[in-house]
Structure formats: C-alpha cells, structure tokens
C-alpha cells in the first residue's frame, strides 16, 4: 500500500505515559503499520518513560531539542485529571502547559486538544471563567484550556471524552482514575455507600474507543480548515448505562476475581439519593463513623456530581455497549493491584443498612 | 521486585527497622498508582509517587493489614507525607 502522505508526517503526542496517550501511541503504531504509511510519532510526558521511548518534558518549560518543531500534528493529552486540585494546581497543569506547544506548532499544524465532555460544566458552555459554573477545578481548567487553544492554534480540533476506563479488548489501563475510585474504596473498606441519583447516567467509555477517534484525526491527510475549532464529543450519550447497573457490575467483577482466589466477596455499596445523603446519611456518619471513614466520605464528595447526572451527554461519536468493558476494567484493576483487590473485609463500625437505598 | 506482593512480606524478617522499611516499601510499590522510581525516604507519596488523598487512606489500610495493626490514629495518618514518615510510623507502631 502506498503512503497517503506526501512525506513522512511528524506527530507529537503529549501525556504519552498516561491513560489516553499510551494507548494512542499503540493505536498509531498499529494503524501506520497496517496502512504502510510512514510517520515520525514522538511521545512526551513530564517524567518520560524508563526506557526513554517517551521523552521527558515539563511543558511549562522550554522543549528539549529532540522536540524541535514544526510538527504536522500535535495531540495534547497532557493533563492532571484530579478533581480535587486547587485552582492554581489546575491552571498550572492543564492551561499553562499549552504555552509549551506554541513554539512547536507551525501555522498549519493540526492541534488536537483532548478535553473532557464535562468541560462545559453546569452552564453547558466553556465560555465562563467562573468556577461556580463547573463541578470542580478540573472542568474549569479544561474549559480554560479549550479557550486558550482556540486563541493560539488556528487548525484546532477539540475532542471531549466522557469518563474513561480501560481498553474494551482486555480492560488494560496505564492509569486508574475516575470511576476506579469505587473499586478502590470498596476494596479498602473506605466506601460504605455511594451518593447517586436514581437513574443517573454513568457515561464511561473504553480508552481504545477514544484513541481510535484520535488516531483517525491524527492520520487524516489534511488539517481542518482554519477558524473555529471542530468539536467532537466521544461519549455514550443516551446509550450510557445507569448507575444502578454500573456499580453492581463493577463490584461483581471484582468479587468474581476474589472468589477465584478463595477470598470472601465484598458487599455492594449502598446507593443513596443525594438528598437523603445530605440530610440523613452524613449526619449519621458524623455521629457514628471513625475519623478515617469520615475523611473518606469527605474525599468522595469530589465524585458525587458525576453520579447525579440525569441528562445524557450530547455526543458526536456515540459509544455503545460499555458494560462488558467496565467489567473487564474492574478485573484488570484487580490484576494490577492484587494487594488492594485482595484486602480482607473490614466491616464499618456502623453501617448504613437502615438508610434509604435503591440498590 | 517480585510479582507476588504477598510473598515478599513473608520472606523479609519481622525484626528490625530495615525489615520494617522493606515491607513498607513493598506495600508502597504494590499499590503505587504509577510505575514507581526506586523508593527512598525523601519521596513524597503525593507528588513523587502519584498517590492522591484517597490513595493515602488505601495505603494506610494496606499497611494495617500487612502489619496486623489496629486502625492507625487519624491524627498520625494525616501527618504522613513522605516514605520516611511511613517508615517511622510503622517502626513506632510495631515496636510500641
């Protein structure tokens, strides 16, 4: 097969040791090999990789000579995805890093900014700089990054994925964030209950469903026209599973892993309506639970908004049938962290058995 | 580094600070959210080793299981920032 490009194109992937970036490098390599096209694909991350294949670069500092531009395509995956960052941390990690890309881009470089489906916050737009319009500083900073990228890069595509878990094929993930907190919390007996709205959508996609979209964009023969960015949202949208299905299936998958090792299964965490959570459960918790259990509940507050979304995400690329991938992701997490997955049951000192539950 | 985090704890001895530190480091490695660098006492658990606040709770819970301890007092758990802090905490808890 002949190369679809006039010359080997240069593709830079930031955040290349992260969940999305690492998978994207694999997908690009596979697609290039299959097509016979030639391209220089270089990955960077803040710490680089131990084998040197991914170049270390703190994007708030000058790029090393190995990254000299111009690049035909830059896929910016670099991000700190914690939902608990201070505004300063979020700005530094998710907005200031764009500055580092300016010197590497030519006027016709196609920049693909990986954002989040939740960057539109509560106001369904990224225009606001008011933190109150977003669920957390992560969303707020990703909206700011979209605005800045729009100013800086004329040929811009913004890709907004929903929550991301491991690969559809085998559950593998380079990093475990977002919904994995439920597995972690159940395994370490720090989550007795989950505040979730009845029927809430849990819009979670396998990472390889996202990276195929990114790879197609990166390998497109021409950049998008200059002007307003093209925005893609990769999400389940109306096909998203509901919280009543996702949480039990994740824990069932974890428990299947445990039973195979003669370990007692964990109980399912109670799903408690937000109103009952605030009015009854927290009051109960403050009175009866240990300081650590209470601290875990405080930390979990960052995750609450994502289990209370009862309107589907609008999606341009609809991802379907994710429950099997969620189960594989849970097993892959257990394989990666057997010590946590095999933790003994440590009963709560007081459980929420009498609280409202729709599990 | 072993592939079996449970085997290591059994292999290392139960006496001496070095042994305790080794066991602590093995627990850290086994649940570290990133591919960890060589574990040294000055490394920050959040920042250098990729733990988040919830991850620190998990780490303390895992150490309680590893060393068969009752729940570490919250005020002591909140003081933990570095690998060295964990070494000192566990050395104190297991020799008290």
Tab-separated table of N, CA, C and O in Angstrom, chain A residues 89-145:
chain	number	residue	atom	x	y	z
A	89	UNK	N	-3.166	24.778	41.020
A	89	UNK	CA	-2.668	23.499	40.503
A	89	UNK	C	-3.303	23.164	39.158
A	89	UNK	O	-2.621	22.725	38.225
A	90	UNK	N	-4.604	23.382	39.071
A	90	UNK	CA	-5.317	23.034	37.832
A	90	UNK	C	-4.853	23.906	36.673
A	90	UNK	O	-4.669	23.428	35.544
A	91	UNK	N	-4.655	25.187	36.945
A	91	UNK	CA	-4.194	26.099	35.895
A	91	UNK	C	-2.791	25.721	35.435
A	91	UNK	O	-2.495	25.681	34.234
A	92	UNK	N	-1.943	25.443	36.387
A	92	UNK	CA	-0.566	25.087	36.056
A	92	UNK	C	-0.520	23.810	35.210
A	92	UNK	O	0.188	23.738	34.200
A	93	UNK	N	-1.291	22.822	35.610
A	93	UNK	CA	-1.216	21.509	34.953
A	93	UNK	C	-1.958	21.475	33.623
A	93	UNK	O	-1.515	20.804	32.685
A	94	UNK	N	-3.068	22.164	33.526
A	94	UNK	CA	-3.947	21.954	32.373
A	94	UNK	C	-4.056	23.140	31.429
A	94	UNK	O	-4.610	23.001	30.337
A	95	UNK	N	-3.582	24.312	31.837
A	95	UNK	CA	-3.690	25.501	30.981
A	95	UNK	C	-2.304	26.012	30.601
A	95	UNK	O	-1.998	26.175	29.412
A	96	UNK	N	-1.468	26.203	31.593
A	96	UNK	CA	-0.135	26.743	31.290
A	96	UNK	C	0.663	25.820	30.373
A	96	UNK	O	1.534	26.278	29.632
A	97	UNK	N	0.378	24.563	30.427
A	97	UNK	CA	1.117	23.615	29.600
A	97	UNK	C	0.917	23.879	28.107
A	97	UNK	O	1.774	23.518	27.296
A	98	UNK	N	-0.202	24.524	27.747
A	98	UNK	CA	-0.426	24.830	26.328
A	98	UNK	C	0.625	25.793	25.796
A	98	UNK	O	0.948	25.784	24.605
A	99	UNK	N	1.151	26.644	26.674
A	99	UNK	CA	2.173	27.592	26.228
A	99	UNK	C	3.351	26.874	25.593
A	99	UNK	O	3.958	27.356	24.636
A	100	UNK	N	3.690	25.727	26.155
A	100	UNK	CA	4.833	24.996	25.655
A	100	UNK	C	4.657	24.494	24.233
A	100	UNK	O	5.641	24.228	23.528
A	101	UNK	N	3.418	24.375	23.798
A	101	UNK	CA	3.167	23.847	22.455
A	101	UNK	C	3.297	24.909	21.371
A	101	UNK	O	3.484	24.582	20.194
A	102	UNK	N	3.186	26.180	21.770
A	102	UNK	CA	3.153	27.246	20.761
A	102	UNK	C	4.427	27.249	19.919
A	102	UNK	O	4.376	27.365	18.683
A	103	UNK	N	5.568	27.081	20.573
A	103	UNK	CA	6.829	27.149	19.835
A	103	UNK	C	7.049	25.924	18.954
A	103	UNK	O	7.924	25.928	18.078
A	104	UNK	N	6.282	24.869	19.175
A	104	UNK	CA	6.458	23.642	18.389
A	104	UNK	C	5.515	23.577	17.192
A	104	UNK	O	5.659	22.715	16.324
A	105	UNK	N	4.538	24.468	17.186
A	105	UNK	CA	3.499	24.411	16.146
A	105	UNK	C	3.818	25.395	15.032
A	105	UNK	O	4.290	26.503	15.271
A	106	UNK	N	3.539	24.968	13.813
A	106	UNK	CA	3.612	25.863	12.649
A	106	UNK	C	2.197	26.426	12.424
A	106	UNK	O	1.229	25.959	13.023
A	107	UNK	N	2.076	27.421	11.546
A	107	UNK	CA	0.724	27.970	11.307
A	107	UNK	C	-0.283	26.932	10.832
A	107	UNK	O	-1.484	27.081	11.077
A	108	UNK	N	0.203	25.898	10.132
A	108	UNK	CA	-0.761	24.902	9.636
A	108	UNK	C	-0.769	23.608	10.450
A	108	UNK	O	-1.326	22.596	10.024
A	109	UNK	N	-0.127	23.622	11.603
A	109	UNK	CA	-0.149	22.420	12.451
A	109	UNK	C	-1.568	22.125	12.922
A	109	UNK	O	-2.281	23.025	13.370
A	110	UNK	N	-1.947	20.874	12.804
A	110	UNK	CA	-3.241	20.439	13.323
A	110	UNK	C	-3.064	20.085	14.794
A	110	UNK	O	-2.399	19.108	15.136
A	111	UNK	N	-3.631	20.900	15.656
A	111	UNK	CA	-3.565	20.630	17.095
A	111	UNK	C	-4.866	19.958	17.523
A	111	UNK	O	-5.958	20.439	17.217
A	112	UNK	N	-4.707	18.830	18.193
A	112	UNK	CA	-5.867	18.091	18.713
A	112	UNK	C	-5.815	18.197	20.232
A	112	UNK	O	-4.934	17.630	20.876
A	113	UNK	N	-6.715	18.963	20.770
A	113	UNK	CA	-6.741	19.194	22.206
A	113	UNK	C	-7.720	18.209	22.844
A	113	UNK	O	-8.923	18.248	22.580
A	114	UNK	N	-7.177	17.316	23.674
A	114	UNK	CA	-8.043	16.358	24.351
A	114	UNK	C	-8.583	17.014	25.617
A	114	UNK	O	-7.826	17.371	26.522
A	115	UNK	N	-9.868	17.200	25.640
A	115	UNK	CA	-10.515	17.902	26.747
A	115	UNK	C	-11.376	16.908	27.527
A	115	UNK	O	-10.962	15.762	27.735
A	116	UNK	N	-12.525	17.295	27.934
A	116	UNK	CA	-13.444	16.391	28.621
A	116	UNK	C	-14.873	16.774	28.256
A	116	UNK	O	-15.173	17.954	28.037
A	117	UNK	N	-15.728	15.772	28.196
A	117	UNK	CA	-17.142	16.039	27.897
A	117	UNK	C	-17.779	16.902	28.969
A	117	UNK	O	-18.849	17.472	28.758
A	118	UNK	N	-17.101	17.015	30.099
A	118	UNK	CA	-17.658	17.790	31.211
A	118	UNK	C	-17.075	19.196	31.269
A	118	UNK	O	-17.344	19.942	32.213
A	119	UNK	N	-16.272	19.571	30.261
A	119	UNK	CA	-15.680	20.911	30.258
A	119	UNK	C	-16.732	22.004	30.107
A	119	UNK	O	-16.459	23.167	30.395
A	120	UNK	N	-17.894	21.624	29.648
A	120	UNK	CA	-18.963	22.614	29.520
A	120	UNK	C	-19.650	22.888	30.856
A	120	UNK	O	-20.525	23.758	30.930
A	121	UNK	N	-19.254	22.158	31.873
A	121	UNK	CA	-19.694	22.455	33.230
A	121	UNK	C	-21.193	22.417	33.398
A	121	UNK	O	-21.919	21.686	32.727
A	122	UNK	N	-21.655	23.211	34.336
A	122	UNK	CA	-23.089	23.239	34.640
A	122	UNK	C	-23.841	24.136	33.671
A	122	UNK	O	-25.061	24.059	33.565
A	123	UNK	N	-23.106	25.028	32.979
A	123	UNK	CA	-23.758	26.001	32.105
A	123	UNK	C	-23.803	25.535	30.648
A	123	UNK	O	-24.254	26.277	29.781
A	124	UNK	N	-23.321	24.324	30.387
A	124	UNK	CA	-23.325	23.754	29.039
A	124	UNK	C	-22.543	24.611	28.044
A	124	UNK	O	-22.897	24.706	26.872
A	125	UNK	N	-21.488	25.261	28.513
A	125	UNK	CA	-20.631	26.066	27.637
A	125	UNK	C	-19.278	26.220	28.318
A	125	UNK	O	-19.176	26.111	29.538
A	126	UNK	N	-18.264	26.475	27.492
A	126	UNK	CA	-16.924	26.646	28.067
A	126	UNK	C	-16.555	28.109	28.214
A	126	UNK	O	-15.432	28.443	28.590
A	127	UNK	N	-17.479	29.013	27.937
A	127	UNK	CA	-17.149	30.431	27.887
A	127	UNK	C	-16.850	31.024	29.257
A	127	UNK	O	-16.044	31.948	29.375
A	128	UNK	N	-17.464	30.497	30.276
A	128	UNK	CA	-17.355	31.121	31.592
A	128	UNK	C	-16.014	30.825	32.251
A	128	UNK	O	-15.498	29.708	32.162
A	129	UNK	N	-15.485	31.829	32.950
A	129	UNK	CA	-14.297	31.629	33.768
A	129	UNK	C	-14.666	31.556	35.249
A	129	UNK	O	-13.795	31.534	36.106
A	130	UNK	N	-15.943	31.532	35.526
A	130	UNK	CA	-16.419	31.487	36.908
A	130	UNK	C	-16.408	30.039	37.384
A	130	UNK	O	-17.112	29.190	36.829
A	131	UNK	N	-15.653	29.766	38.433
A	131	UNK	CA	-15.537	28.374	38.902
A	131	UNK	C	-16.884	27.807	39.339
A	131	UNK	O	-17.085	26.595	39.309
A	132	UNK	N	-17.791	28.673	39.729
A	132	UNK	CA	-19.105	28.197	40.169
A	132	UNK	C	-19.877	27.541	39.029
A	132	UNK	O	-20.840	26.807	39.275
A	133	UNK	N	-19.472	27.811	37.802
A	133	UNK	CA	-20.166	27.224	36.659
A	133	UNK	C	-19.683	25.805	36.351
A	133	UNK	O	-20.139	25.195	35.373
A	134	UNK	N	-18.759	25.313	37.136
A	134	UNK	CA	-18.189	23.980	36.875
A	134	UNK	C	-18.277	23.123	38.134
A	134	UNK	O	-18.384	23.634	39.252
A	135	UNK	N	-18.196	21.808	37.933
A	135	UNK	CA	-18.318	20.899	39.063
A	135	UNK	C	-17.052	20.871	39.905
A	135	UNK	O	-17.089	20.501	41.075
A	136	UNK	N	-15.942	21.198	39.309
A	136	UNK	CA	-14.671	21.175	40.031
A	136	UNK	C	-13.617	21.936	39.220
A	136	UNK	O	-13.873	22.377	38.092
A	137	UNK	N	-12.446	22.085	39.801
A	137	UNK	CA	-11.388	22.853	39.146
A	137	UNK	C	-10.850	22.156	37.904
A	137	UNK	O	-10.292	22.814	37.026
A	138	UNK	N	-11.006	20.842	37.836
A	138	UNK	CA	-10.576	20.134	36.629
A	138	UNK	C	-11.394	20.607	35.434
A	138	UNK	O	-10.841	21.003	34.405
A	139	UNK	N	-12.715	20.548	35.566
A	139	UNK	CA	-13.573	21.010	34.468
A	139	UNK	C	-13.264	22.466	34.124
A	139	UNK	O	-13.158	22.835	32.947
A	140	UNK	N	-13.168	23.275	35.156
A	140	UNK	CA	-12.902	24.710	34.964
A	140	UNK	C	-11.602	24.929	34.182
A	140	UNK	O	-11.544	25.744	33.250
A	141	UNK	N	-10.568	24.176	34.533
A	141	UNK	CA	-9.283	24.357	33.852
A	141	UNK	C	-9.330	23.812	32.426
A	141	UNK	O	-8.686	24.368	31.517
A	142	UNK	N	-10.075	22.753	32.199
A	142	UNK	CA	-10.159	22.220	30.831
A	142	UNK	C	-10.961	23.163	29.926
A	142	UNK	O	-10.670	23.274	28.721
A	143	UNK	N	-11.951	23.850	30.484
A	143	UNK	CA	-12.661	24.862	29.702
A	143	UNK	C	-11.711	26.011	29.356
A	143	UNK	O	-11.692	26.500	28.211
A	144	UNK	N	-10.906	26.416	30.328
A	144	UNK	CA	-9.936	27.485	30.076
A	144	UNK	C	-8.932	27.047	29.007
A	144	UNK	O	-8.535	27.841	28.133
A	145	UNK	N	-8.533	25.791	29.057
A	145	UNK	CA	-7.588	25.274	28.062
A	145	UNK	C	-8.219	25.285	26.669
A	145	UNK	O	-7.547	25.594	25.677
